[in-house]
Structure formats: structure tokens, C-alpha cells
């Protein structure tokens, strides 16, 4: 009989590529991972791994077994969801991953609703970049997470994971203001749209020679800015790399460059030193969880609380309801 824990190790090896990476992610020693995979090979009765120099790769039999492992692990998640439903009453830890703007603008209100509806549940929030969510969910470090994607950086399908849409956000080009602020006090984004809904590429090309402020490399936000500019016909000259949008806007106000920011990144009092131009692109936020876990009462309860917390002015906020 194949051991489910060893199947999970094989699945992680298929995703992470090296035994060392599997060991680090699951807090095992590399030798322990190797030993367990050797036992799995004996249980299977044929080679699952090929040694390639200092590394390993899956044999066709190993790759096929990973596909079965995905199905088995999904069924176990469904079984756990059924048992939780049968027990009635939610209790215990719910480990939640969220990126900073959602953590600030959406999650607190959702937690208030969750505490009122399910006082026995203990939500535990960790700020997690969407690029790291898949590994954290598969490793069991998170139970559910908020992830986002952009028009120029669509989410790639992740084996073993499922998502549900939550809301969408408008995107803005933030640039140093060159005109006097509106005496009415209206936010620049709510005043006349300088793009007029016209060619997004033309709006970005206006700042092709300017210094740019992006998120740090390896994040979806960084890739979004670079790809949007490249689609407009130029590669941005990056001066600053900052992940927190309030800091990005402070740098823009200081004349340090221009940036692309999402709607939730420009909440708060208007800064007359920053001009915001609406772009024809969107950031979409989804709820992610392990395949089969969507019916788990705790995951479903958190999803419902999140939807109740989404501000009604977000673009596409009702699409996932």
C-alpha cells in the first residue's frame, strides 16, 4: 500500500525540482526526504526517480504517480471538509495568507465578520506574496490565501490548487503633478481622466524617458509594470524598487519617478503632488486553497466574510458573487 505522506513528498519534488528544496519547505532533512522516497520506490516496485549528476528527476512512472497523488490528496481534502461539516461548529486555527494591500483594506473587516459568525475559529494571518502562495498551501503552511493577477501577468494554473474570484481593481499611472491642485479637493483619480479612456500605451509612452518605481524583482507587481511598459514599446528605466504602495506614492510625490499602482494602493487623502491617470488594465484578486478544500466550512466561511468586506466601488467586485 502506498503511503500518502510519501506521495506528498513525491508531489513536492515534482513541483520544487530538488530534494533540498523539498526538505527546506517541509522542514525535513534532505537525507530524510531521500530515505522516504526510496521507501516509496520499494512500495511502488519500480524506479520513480532518475539520478542526474547531483540532482534527480522523475521517471515516466514517477510523473504518472504524481498525477494519481494529486487526485488522492484532493479526495483527502474533500473528506476532511465532510468531516468538519459533520462535526458542526467551526473551531481551531485557520492559517490565512494575504498580500499587504488586501491585508490592510479587506481582511480586517472580514475578520470582524468571521469572529461574529464563528467565535470558535482562530484566524492567523501572514503577509504572503502571491508568488509564494502555491508552495505554502501545498506544504500545509497556509489553509487559504488571497492571490492576485494582472492583465499582463495572468495566473498560471497550479496543480493541486483551486481558486475563486473575489474582486477586481482599477489601475493607475502615478506621476508627479505638474498642475495646481483642484481647489475643490477632489482626488486626482476622480477628476478628469487625462487618458480619456484612450490608448493605454500612449499614456505610458509619455513617461518612457522618466525614472520608474517598481516593486522588487520576482514579484507579480514588478512583472506587471515591466510588461505593461514593454507592451507600450519601451523598457522602463527603474530607479527605485519598493513593495509598499504608500511609499511608492511618497516617492512619486517627491519627484523620484512614476509608477503603476492598483486602486487599493491609492486609498486615503489625496496628495496634490501626485497625478493619477486611470489605465485600461485591472488587478484581479482570487481566493486560493488546496483542491478539494473549497467546501471546507472554515474556508467557505472566510470566503463569505471576505465577499461581505469588499468595498462596493471596486471594479468587478460583484463578479465573484
Short mmCIF file of C-alpha atoms in Angstrom, two decimals:
data_model
loop_
_atom_site.label_atom_id
_atom_site.label_comp_id
_atom_site.label_asym_id
_atom_site.label_seq_id
_atom_site.Cartn_x
_atom_site.Cartn_y
_atom_site.Cartn_z
CA UNK A 1 0.00 0.00 0.00
CA UNK A 2 1.37 3.40 -0.96
CA UNK A 3 1.89 5.83 1.91
CA UNK A 4 0.12 9.18 1.47
CA UNK A 5 2.86 11.12 3.26
CA UNK A 6 5.44 9.77 0.82
CA UNK A 7 3.17 10.57 -2.11
CA UNK A 8 3.09 14.16 -0.85
CA UNK A 9 6.89 14.24 -0.85
CA UNK A 10 6.96 12.97 -4.43
CA UNK A 11 4.43 15.62 -5.45
CA UNK A 12 6.53 18.34 -3.82
CA UNK A 13 9.65 17.06 -5.60
CA UNK A 14 7.81 17.32 -8.92
CA UNK A 15 6.92 20.96 -8.13
CA UNK A 16 10.11 22.16 -6.45
CA UNK A 17 12.68 20.29 -8.51
CA UNK A 18 15.26 19.31 -5.88
CA UNK A 19 15.32 17.22 -2.73
CA UNK A 20 16.96 20.12 -0.89
CA UNK A 21 14.06 22.42 -1.77
CA UNK A 22 11.53 19.82 -0.62
CA UNK A 23 13.41 19.35 2.64
CA UNK A 24 13.56 23.10 3.29
CA UNK A 25 9.87 23.62 2.53
CA UNK A 26 8.67 20.75 4.70
CA UNK A 27 11.26 21.17 7.48
CA UNK A 28 12.85 17.76 6.89
CA UNK A 29 16.50 16.95 6.39
CA UNK A 30 17.50 16.12 2.79
CA UNK A 31 18.56 12.65 3.91
CA UNK A 32 15.13 12.04 5.47
CA UNK A 33 13.41 13.06 2.24
CA UNK A 34 15.69 10.77 0.22
CA UNK A 35 15.03 7.86 2.56
CA UNK A 36 11.27 8.29 2.35
CA UNK A 37 11.38 8.49 -1.45
CA UNK A 38 13.48 5.33 -1.53
CA UNK A 39 10.83 3.57 0.56
CA UNK A 40 8.15 4.84 -1.84
CA UNK A 41 10.06 3.34 -4.75
CA UNK A 42 10.14 0.00 -2.98
CA UNK A 43 6.40 0.25 -2.31
CA UNK A 44 5.81 1.07 -5.99
CA UNK A 45 8.03 -1.76 -7.19
CA UNK A 46 9.80 0.23 -9.90
CA UNK A 47 12.08 3.30 -10.21
CA UNK A 48 10.34 6.65 -9.67
CA UNK A 49 13.47 8.84 -9.80
CA UNK A 50 16.48 9.11 -12.09
CA UNK A 51 19.75 10.43 -10.70
CA UNK A 52 21.19 13.16 -12.93
CA UNK A 53 24.57 14.22 -11.58
CA UNK A 54 23.82 15.80 -8.21
CA UNK A 55 20.10 16.10 -8.91
CA UNK A 56 17.14 13.86 -9.60
CA UNK A 57 14.23 13.86 -12.00
CA UNK A 58 11.05 11.85 -12.13
CA UNK A 59 10.76 8.84 -14.39
CA UNK A 60 7.59 8.47 -16.51
CA UNK A 61 6.27 6.17 -13.78
CA UNK A 62 7.05 8.81 -11.19
CA UNK A 63 5.28 11.50 -13.20
CA UNK A 64 2.24 9.28 -13.57
CA UNK A 65 2.23 8.56 -9.85
CA UNK A 66 2.28 12.31 -9.13
CA UNK A 67 -0.93 12.70 -11.14
CA UNK A 68 -2.53 9.99 -9.02
CA UNK A 69 -1.15 11.65 -5.89
CA UNK A 70 -2.87 14.92 -6.84
CA UNK A 71 -6.19 13.09 -7.10
CA UNK A 72 -5.64 11.25 -3.81
CA UNK A 73 -4.72 14.44 -1.94
CA UNK A 74 -7.75 16.25 -3.36
CA UNK A 75 -10.03 13.44 -2.16
CA UNK A 76 -8.48 13.65 1.29
CA UNK A 77 -9.20 17.40 1.36
CA UNK A 78 -12.81 16.65 0.43
CA UNK A 79 -13.01 14.02 3.17
CA UNK A 80 -11.64 16.49 5.71
CA UNK A 81 -14.24 19.04 4.58
CA UNK A 82 -17.04 16.48 5.00
CA UNK A 83 -15.85 15.57 8.49
CA UNK A 84 -15.64 19.23 9.51
CA UNK A 85 -19.18 19.73 8.25
CA UNK A 86 -20.40 16.70 10.21
CA UNK A 87 -18.75 17.88 13.43
CA UNK A 88 -20.64 21.18 13.26
CA UNK A 89 -19.38 24.42 14.73
CA UNK A 90 -16.09 25.86 13.50
CA UNK A 91 -13.13 25.86 15.86
CA UNK A 92 -9.36 25.87 15.72
CA UNK A 93 -6.76 27.64 13.64
CA UNK A 94 -7.31 28.92 10.10
CA UNK A 95 -4.00 29.96 8.53
CA UNK A 96 -4.54 32.79 6.07
CA UNK A 97 -2.10 34.30 3.58
CA UNK A 98 -2.70 37.78 2.18
CA UNK A 99 -0.74 40.45 0.33
CA UNK A 100 -0.28 43.86 2.02
CA UNK A 101 -2.99 45.99 0.36
CA UNK A 102 -5.63 43.33 0.94
CA UNK A 103 -4.37 42.78 4.49
CA UNK A 104 -4.94 46.46 5.20
CA UNK A 105 -8.10 47.21 3.22
CA UNK A 106 -10.15 43.97 3.12
CA UNK A 107 -9.01 41.43 5.69
CA UNK A 108 -9.70 43.33 8.97
CA UNK A 109 -13.40 43.80 8.17
CA UNK A 110 -13.61 40.15 7.10
CA UNK A 111 -12.09 39.04 10.40
CA UNK A 112 -14.68 41.05 12.33
CA UNK A 113 -17.47 39.29 10.44
CA UNK A 114 -15.77 35.90 10.89
CA UNK A 115 -15.41 36.42 14.66
CA UNK A 116 -19.07 37.35 14.97
CA UNK A 117 -20.29 34.36 12.99
CA UNK A 118 -17.76 31.76 14.19
CA UNK A 119 -16.24 32.78 17.53
CA UNK A 120 -14.52 29.41 17.95
CA UNK A 121 -12.44 29.88 14.82
CA UNK A 122 -8.92 31.30 15.27
CA UNK A 123 -7.77 33.08 12.10
CA UNK A 124 -3.99 33.53 11.78
CA UNK A 125 -2.93 36.00 9.08
CA UNK A 126 0.52 36.03 7.46
CA UNK A 127 1.50 38.54 4.79
CA UNK A 128 2.48 36.36 1.83
CA UNK A 129 3.45 37.42 -1.67
CA UNK A 130 1.17 35.70 -4.21
CA UNK A 131 4.22 34.18 -5.88
CA UNK A 132 4.89 32.17 -2.70
CA UNK A 133 1.31 31.09 -2.00
CA UNK A 134 1.23 27.87 -4.06
CA UNK A 135 4.16 26.31 -2.21
CA UNK A 136 2.80 27.45 1.18
CA UNK A 137 -0.63 25.94 0.50
CA UNK A 138 0.74 22.64 -0.79
CA UNK A 139 3.14 22.40 2.16
CA UNK A 140 0.27 22.95 4.59
CA UNK A 141 1.71 26.22 5.93
CA UNK A 142 -1.48 28.00 4.81
CA UNK A 143 -5.09 26.84 4.60
CA UNK A 144 -6.36 29.65 2.37
CA UNK A 145 -4.84 32.74 0.75
CA UNK A 146 -5.59 35.83 -1.26
CA UNK A 147 -3.71 36.00 -4.54
CA UNK A 148 -3.80 38.46 -7.40
CA UNK A 149 -3.08 38.58 -11.10
CA UNK A 150 -2.78 41.35 -13.67
CA UNK A 151 -3.81 41.69 -17.29
CA UNK A 152 -0.13 41.43 -18.27
CA UNK A 153 0.67 38.76 -15.66
CA UNK A 154 -2.11 36.14 -15.72
CA UNK A 155 -2.03 33.44 -13.07
CA UNK A 156 -0.63 30.13 -14.23
CA UNK A 157 -2.65 27.01 -13.29
CA UNK A 158 -1.19 25.39 -10.19
CA UNK A 159 -1.67 21.63 -9.83
CA UNK A 160 -3.28 20.78 -6.54
CA UNK A 161 -4.77 24.25 -6.05
CA UNK A 162 -8.11 25.86 -6.85
CA UNK A 163 -9.24 29.50 -6.85
CA UNK A 164 -12.44 31.52 -6.65
CA UNK A 165 -12.77 35.15 -7.87
CA UNK A 166 -13.24 37.89 -5.27
CA UNK A 167 -12.94 41.33 -6.86
CA UNK A 168 -11.13 43.44 -9.43
CA UNK A 169 -9.33 46.78 -9.11
CA UNK A 170 -8.65 49.63 -11.47
CA UNK A 171 -5.00 50.50 -12.15
CA UNK A 172 -3.47 53.98 -12.25
CA UNK A 173 -0.34 55.64 -13.52
CA UNK A 174 1.02 57.77 -10.68
CA UNK A 175 3.17 60.70 -11.79
CA UNK A 176 4.36 63.94 -10.17
CA UNK A 177 1.68 66.60 -10.53
CA UNK A 178 2.53 69.39 -12.97
CA UNK A 179 -0.65 71.38 -12.50
CA UNK A 180 -2.04 73.20 -9.49
CA UNK A 181 -4.30 71.01 -7.34
CA UNK A 182 -8.05 71.24 -7.81
CA UNK A 183 -9.32 73.77 -5.25
CA UNK A 184 -12.43 71.63 -4.79
CA UNK A 185 -10.27 68.99 -3.10
CA UNK A 186 -11.37 66.23 -5.50
CA UNK A 187 -8.96 63.31 -5.73
CA UNK A 188 -6.94 63.46 -8.97
CA UNK A 189 -8.25 59.99 -9.89
CA UNK A 190 -11.82 61.22 -9.60
CA UNK A 191 -11.23 64.37 -11.61
CA UNK A 192 -10.82 64.39 -15.37
CA UNK A 193 -9.09 61.25 -16.62
CA UNK A 194 -6.11 62.51 -18.68
CA UNK A 195 -6.17 59.35 -20.78
CA UNK A 196 -9.77 59.94 -21.72
CA UNK A 197 -10.11 56.18 -21.92
CA UNK A 198 -7.81 56.26 -24.93
CA UNK A 199 -4.68 54.33 -25.82
CA UNK A 200 -3.05 53.00 -22.65
CA UNK A 201 0.23 52.59 -24.49
CA UNK A 202 0.26 56.28 -25.36
CA UNK A 203 -0.24 57.19 -21.70
CA UNK A 204 2.70 55.03 -20.64
CA UNK A 205 4.93 56.18 -23.51
CA UNK A 206 4.51 59.75 -22.28
CA UNK A 207 6.78 58.70 -19.42
CA UNK A 208 9.13 56.43 -21.36
CA UNK A 209 12.15 58.59 -20.51
CA UNK A 210 11.20 59.11 -16.87
CA UNK A 211 12.67 57.12 -13.98
CA UNK A 212 10.30 54.38 -12.79
CA UNK A 213 9.43 53.00 -9.39
CA UNK A 214 8.56 49.30 -9.36
CA UNK A 215 8.11 46.53 -6.85
CA UNK A 216 11.07 44.25 -6.15
CA UNK A 217 12.03 41.74 -8.87
CA UNK A 218 10.38 38.35 -8.57
CA UNK A 219 7.00 39.81 -7.56
CA UNK A 220 3.93 39.92 -9.79
CA UNK A 221 3.71 43.69 -9.28
CA UNK A 222 7.21 44.16 -10.70
CA UNK A 223 6.45 41.94 -13.69
CA UNK A 224 3.19 43.82 -14.31
CA UNK A 225 4.89 47.22 -14.63
CA UNK A 226 7.72 45.93 -16.82
CA UNK A 227 5.40 44.02 -19.16
CA UNK A 228 2.90 46.88 -19.46
CA UNK A 229 5.71 49.23 -20.46
CA UNK A 230 7.17 46.71 -22.89
CA UNK A 231 3.74 46.30 -24.47
CA UNK A 232 3.76 50.09 -24.93
CA UNK A 233 7.07 49.83 -26.77
CA UNK A 234 9.76 50.57 -24.19
CA UNK A 235 11.52 49.07 -21.18
CA UNK A 236 11.23 51.18 -18.03
CA UNK A 237 14.36 52.64 -16.52
CA UNK A 238 13.93 51.55 -12.92
CA UNK A 239 15.32 53.86 -10.25
CA UNK A 240 13.60 52.60 -7.09
CA UNK A 241 12.29 49.16 -6.10
CA UNK A 242 9.67 49.38 -3.34
CA UNK A 243 6.88 46.96 -2.45
CA UNK A 244 4.69 49.18 -0.24
CA UNK A 245 2.41 51.40 -2.34
CA UNK A 246 2.17 54.23 0.21
CA UNK A 247 5.96 54.54 -0.02
CA UNK A 248 5.78 54.35 -3.81
CA UNK A 249 3.35 57.29 -3.87
CA UNK A 250 5.55 59.25 -1.44
CA UNK A 251 8.48 58.80 -3.82
CA UNK A 252 6.31 59.90 -6.76
CA UNK A 253 5.28 63.00 -4.80
CA UNK A 254 8.97 63.71 -4.18
CA UNK A 255 9.59 63.74 -7.94
CA UNK A 256 11.53 60.49 -7.88
CA UNK A 257 9.72 58.82 -10.75
CA UNK A 258 6.45 57.37 -11.98
CA UNK A 259 4.71 54.11 -11.08
CA UNK A 260 1.71 51.92 -11.81
CA UNK A 261 -0.42 51.33 -8.72
CA UNK A 262 -3.70 49.49 -8.02
CA UNK A 263 -6.85 51.09 -6.68
CA UNK A 264 -6.34 49.78 -3.13
CA UNK A 265 -2.86 51.28 -3.19
CA UNK A 266 -4.17 54.84 -3.57
CA UNK A 267 -6.73 54.94 -0.76
CA UNK A 268 -6.53 57.71 1.80
CA UNK A 269 -6.28 61.51 1.49
CA UNK A 270 -5.38 62.83 -1.92
CA UNK A 271 -1.82 64.07 -2.35
CA UNK A 272 -1.82 67.19 -4.56
CA UNK A 273 1.75 66.37 -5.58
CA UNK A 274 0.62 63.16 -7.32
CA UNK A 275 -1.44 62.93 -10.50
CA UNK A 276 -3.31 59.66 -11.05
CA UNK A 277 -4.29 58.58 -14.55
CA UNK A 278 -6.71 55.68 -14.98
CA UNK A 279 -5.30 52.89 -17.15
CA UNK A 280 -7.18 50.32 -19.21
CA UNK A 281 -5.95 47.40 -17.15
CA UNK A 282 -7.02 45.64 -13.98
CA UNK A 283 -5.73 43.70 -11.00
CA UNK A 284 -7.92 40.74 -10.02
CA UNK A 285 -7.89 39.13 -6.59
CA UNK A 286 -8.84 35.48 -6.03
CA UNK A 287 -9.19 33.21 -3.03
CA UNK A 288 -6.82 30.22 -3.30
CA UNK A 289 -6.90 26.91 -1.44
CA UNK A 290 -5.93 23.28 -1.92
CA UNK A 291 -8.04 21.39 -4.44
CA UNK A 292 -10.94 19.79 -2.63
CA UNK A 293 -10.80 22.25 0.29
CA UNK A 294 -13.25 24.76 -1.15
CA UNK A 295 -16.13 23.00 0.62
CA UNK A 296 -14.38 23.03 3.98
CA UNK A 297 -16.63 25.05 6.32
CA UNK A 298 -13.76 27.22 7.58
CA UNK A 299 -12.55 28.06 4.07
CA UNK A 300 -16.10 28.73 2.89
CA UNK A 301 -16.81 30.90 5.94
CA UNK A 302 -13.71 33.00 5.34
CA UNK A 303 -14.60 33.41 1.67
CA UNK A 304 -18.10 34.60 2.59
CA UNK A 305 -16.67 37.07 5.12
CA UNK A 306 -14.25 38.41 2.53
CA UNK A 307 -17.00 38.99 -0.03
CA UNK A 308 -19.01 40.89 2.56
CA UNK A 309 -15.95 43.08 3.25
CA UNK A 310 -15.19 44.04 -0.37
CA UNK A 311 -15.85 47.77 -0.90
CA UNK A 312 -18.64 48.25 -3.48
CA UNK A 313 -16.58 50.68 -5.58
CA UNK A 314 -14.01 48.09 -6.64
CA UNK A 315 -14.23 47.31 -10.36
CA UNK A 316 -15.75 43.88 -10.88
CA UNK A 317 -16.31 43.43 -7.13
CA UNK A 318 -19.59 41.65 -7.75
CA UNK A 319 -18.23 39.31 -10.42
CA UNK A 320 -17.35 36.54 -7.98
CA UNK A 321 -20.63 36.62 -6.04
#
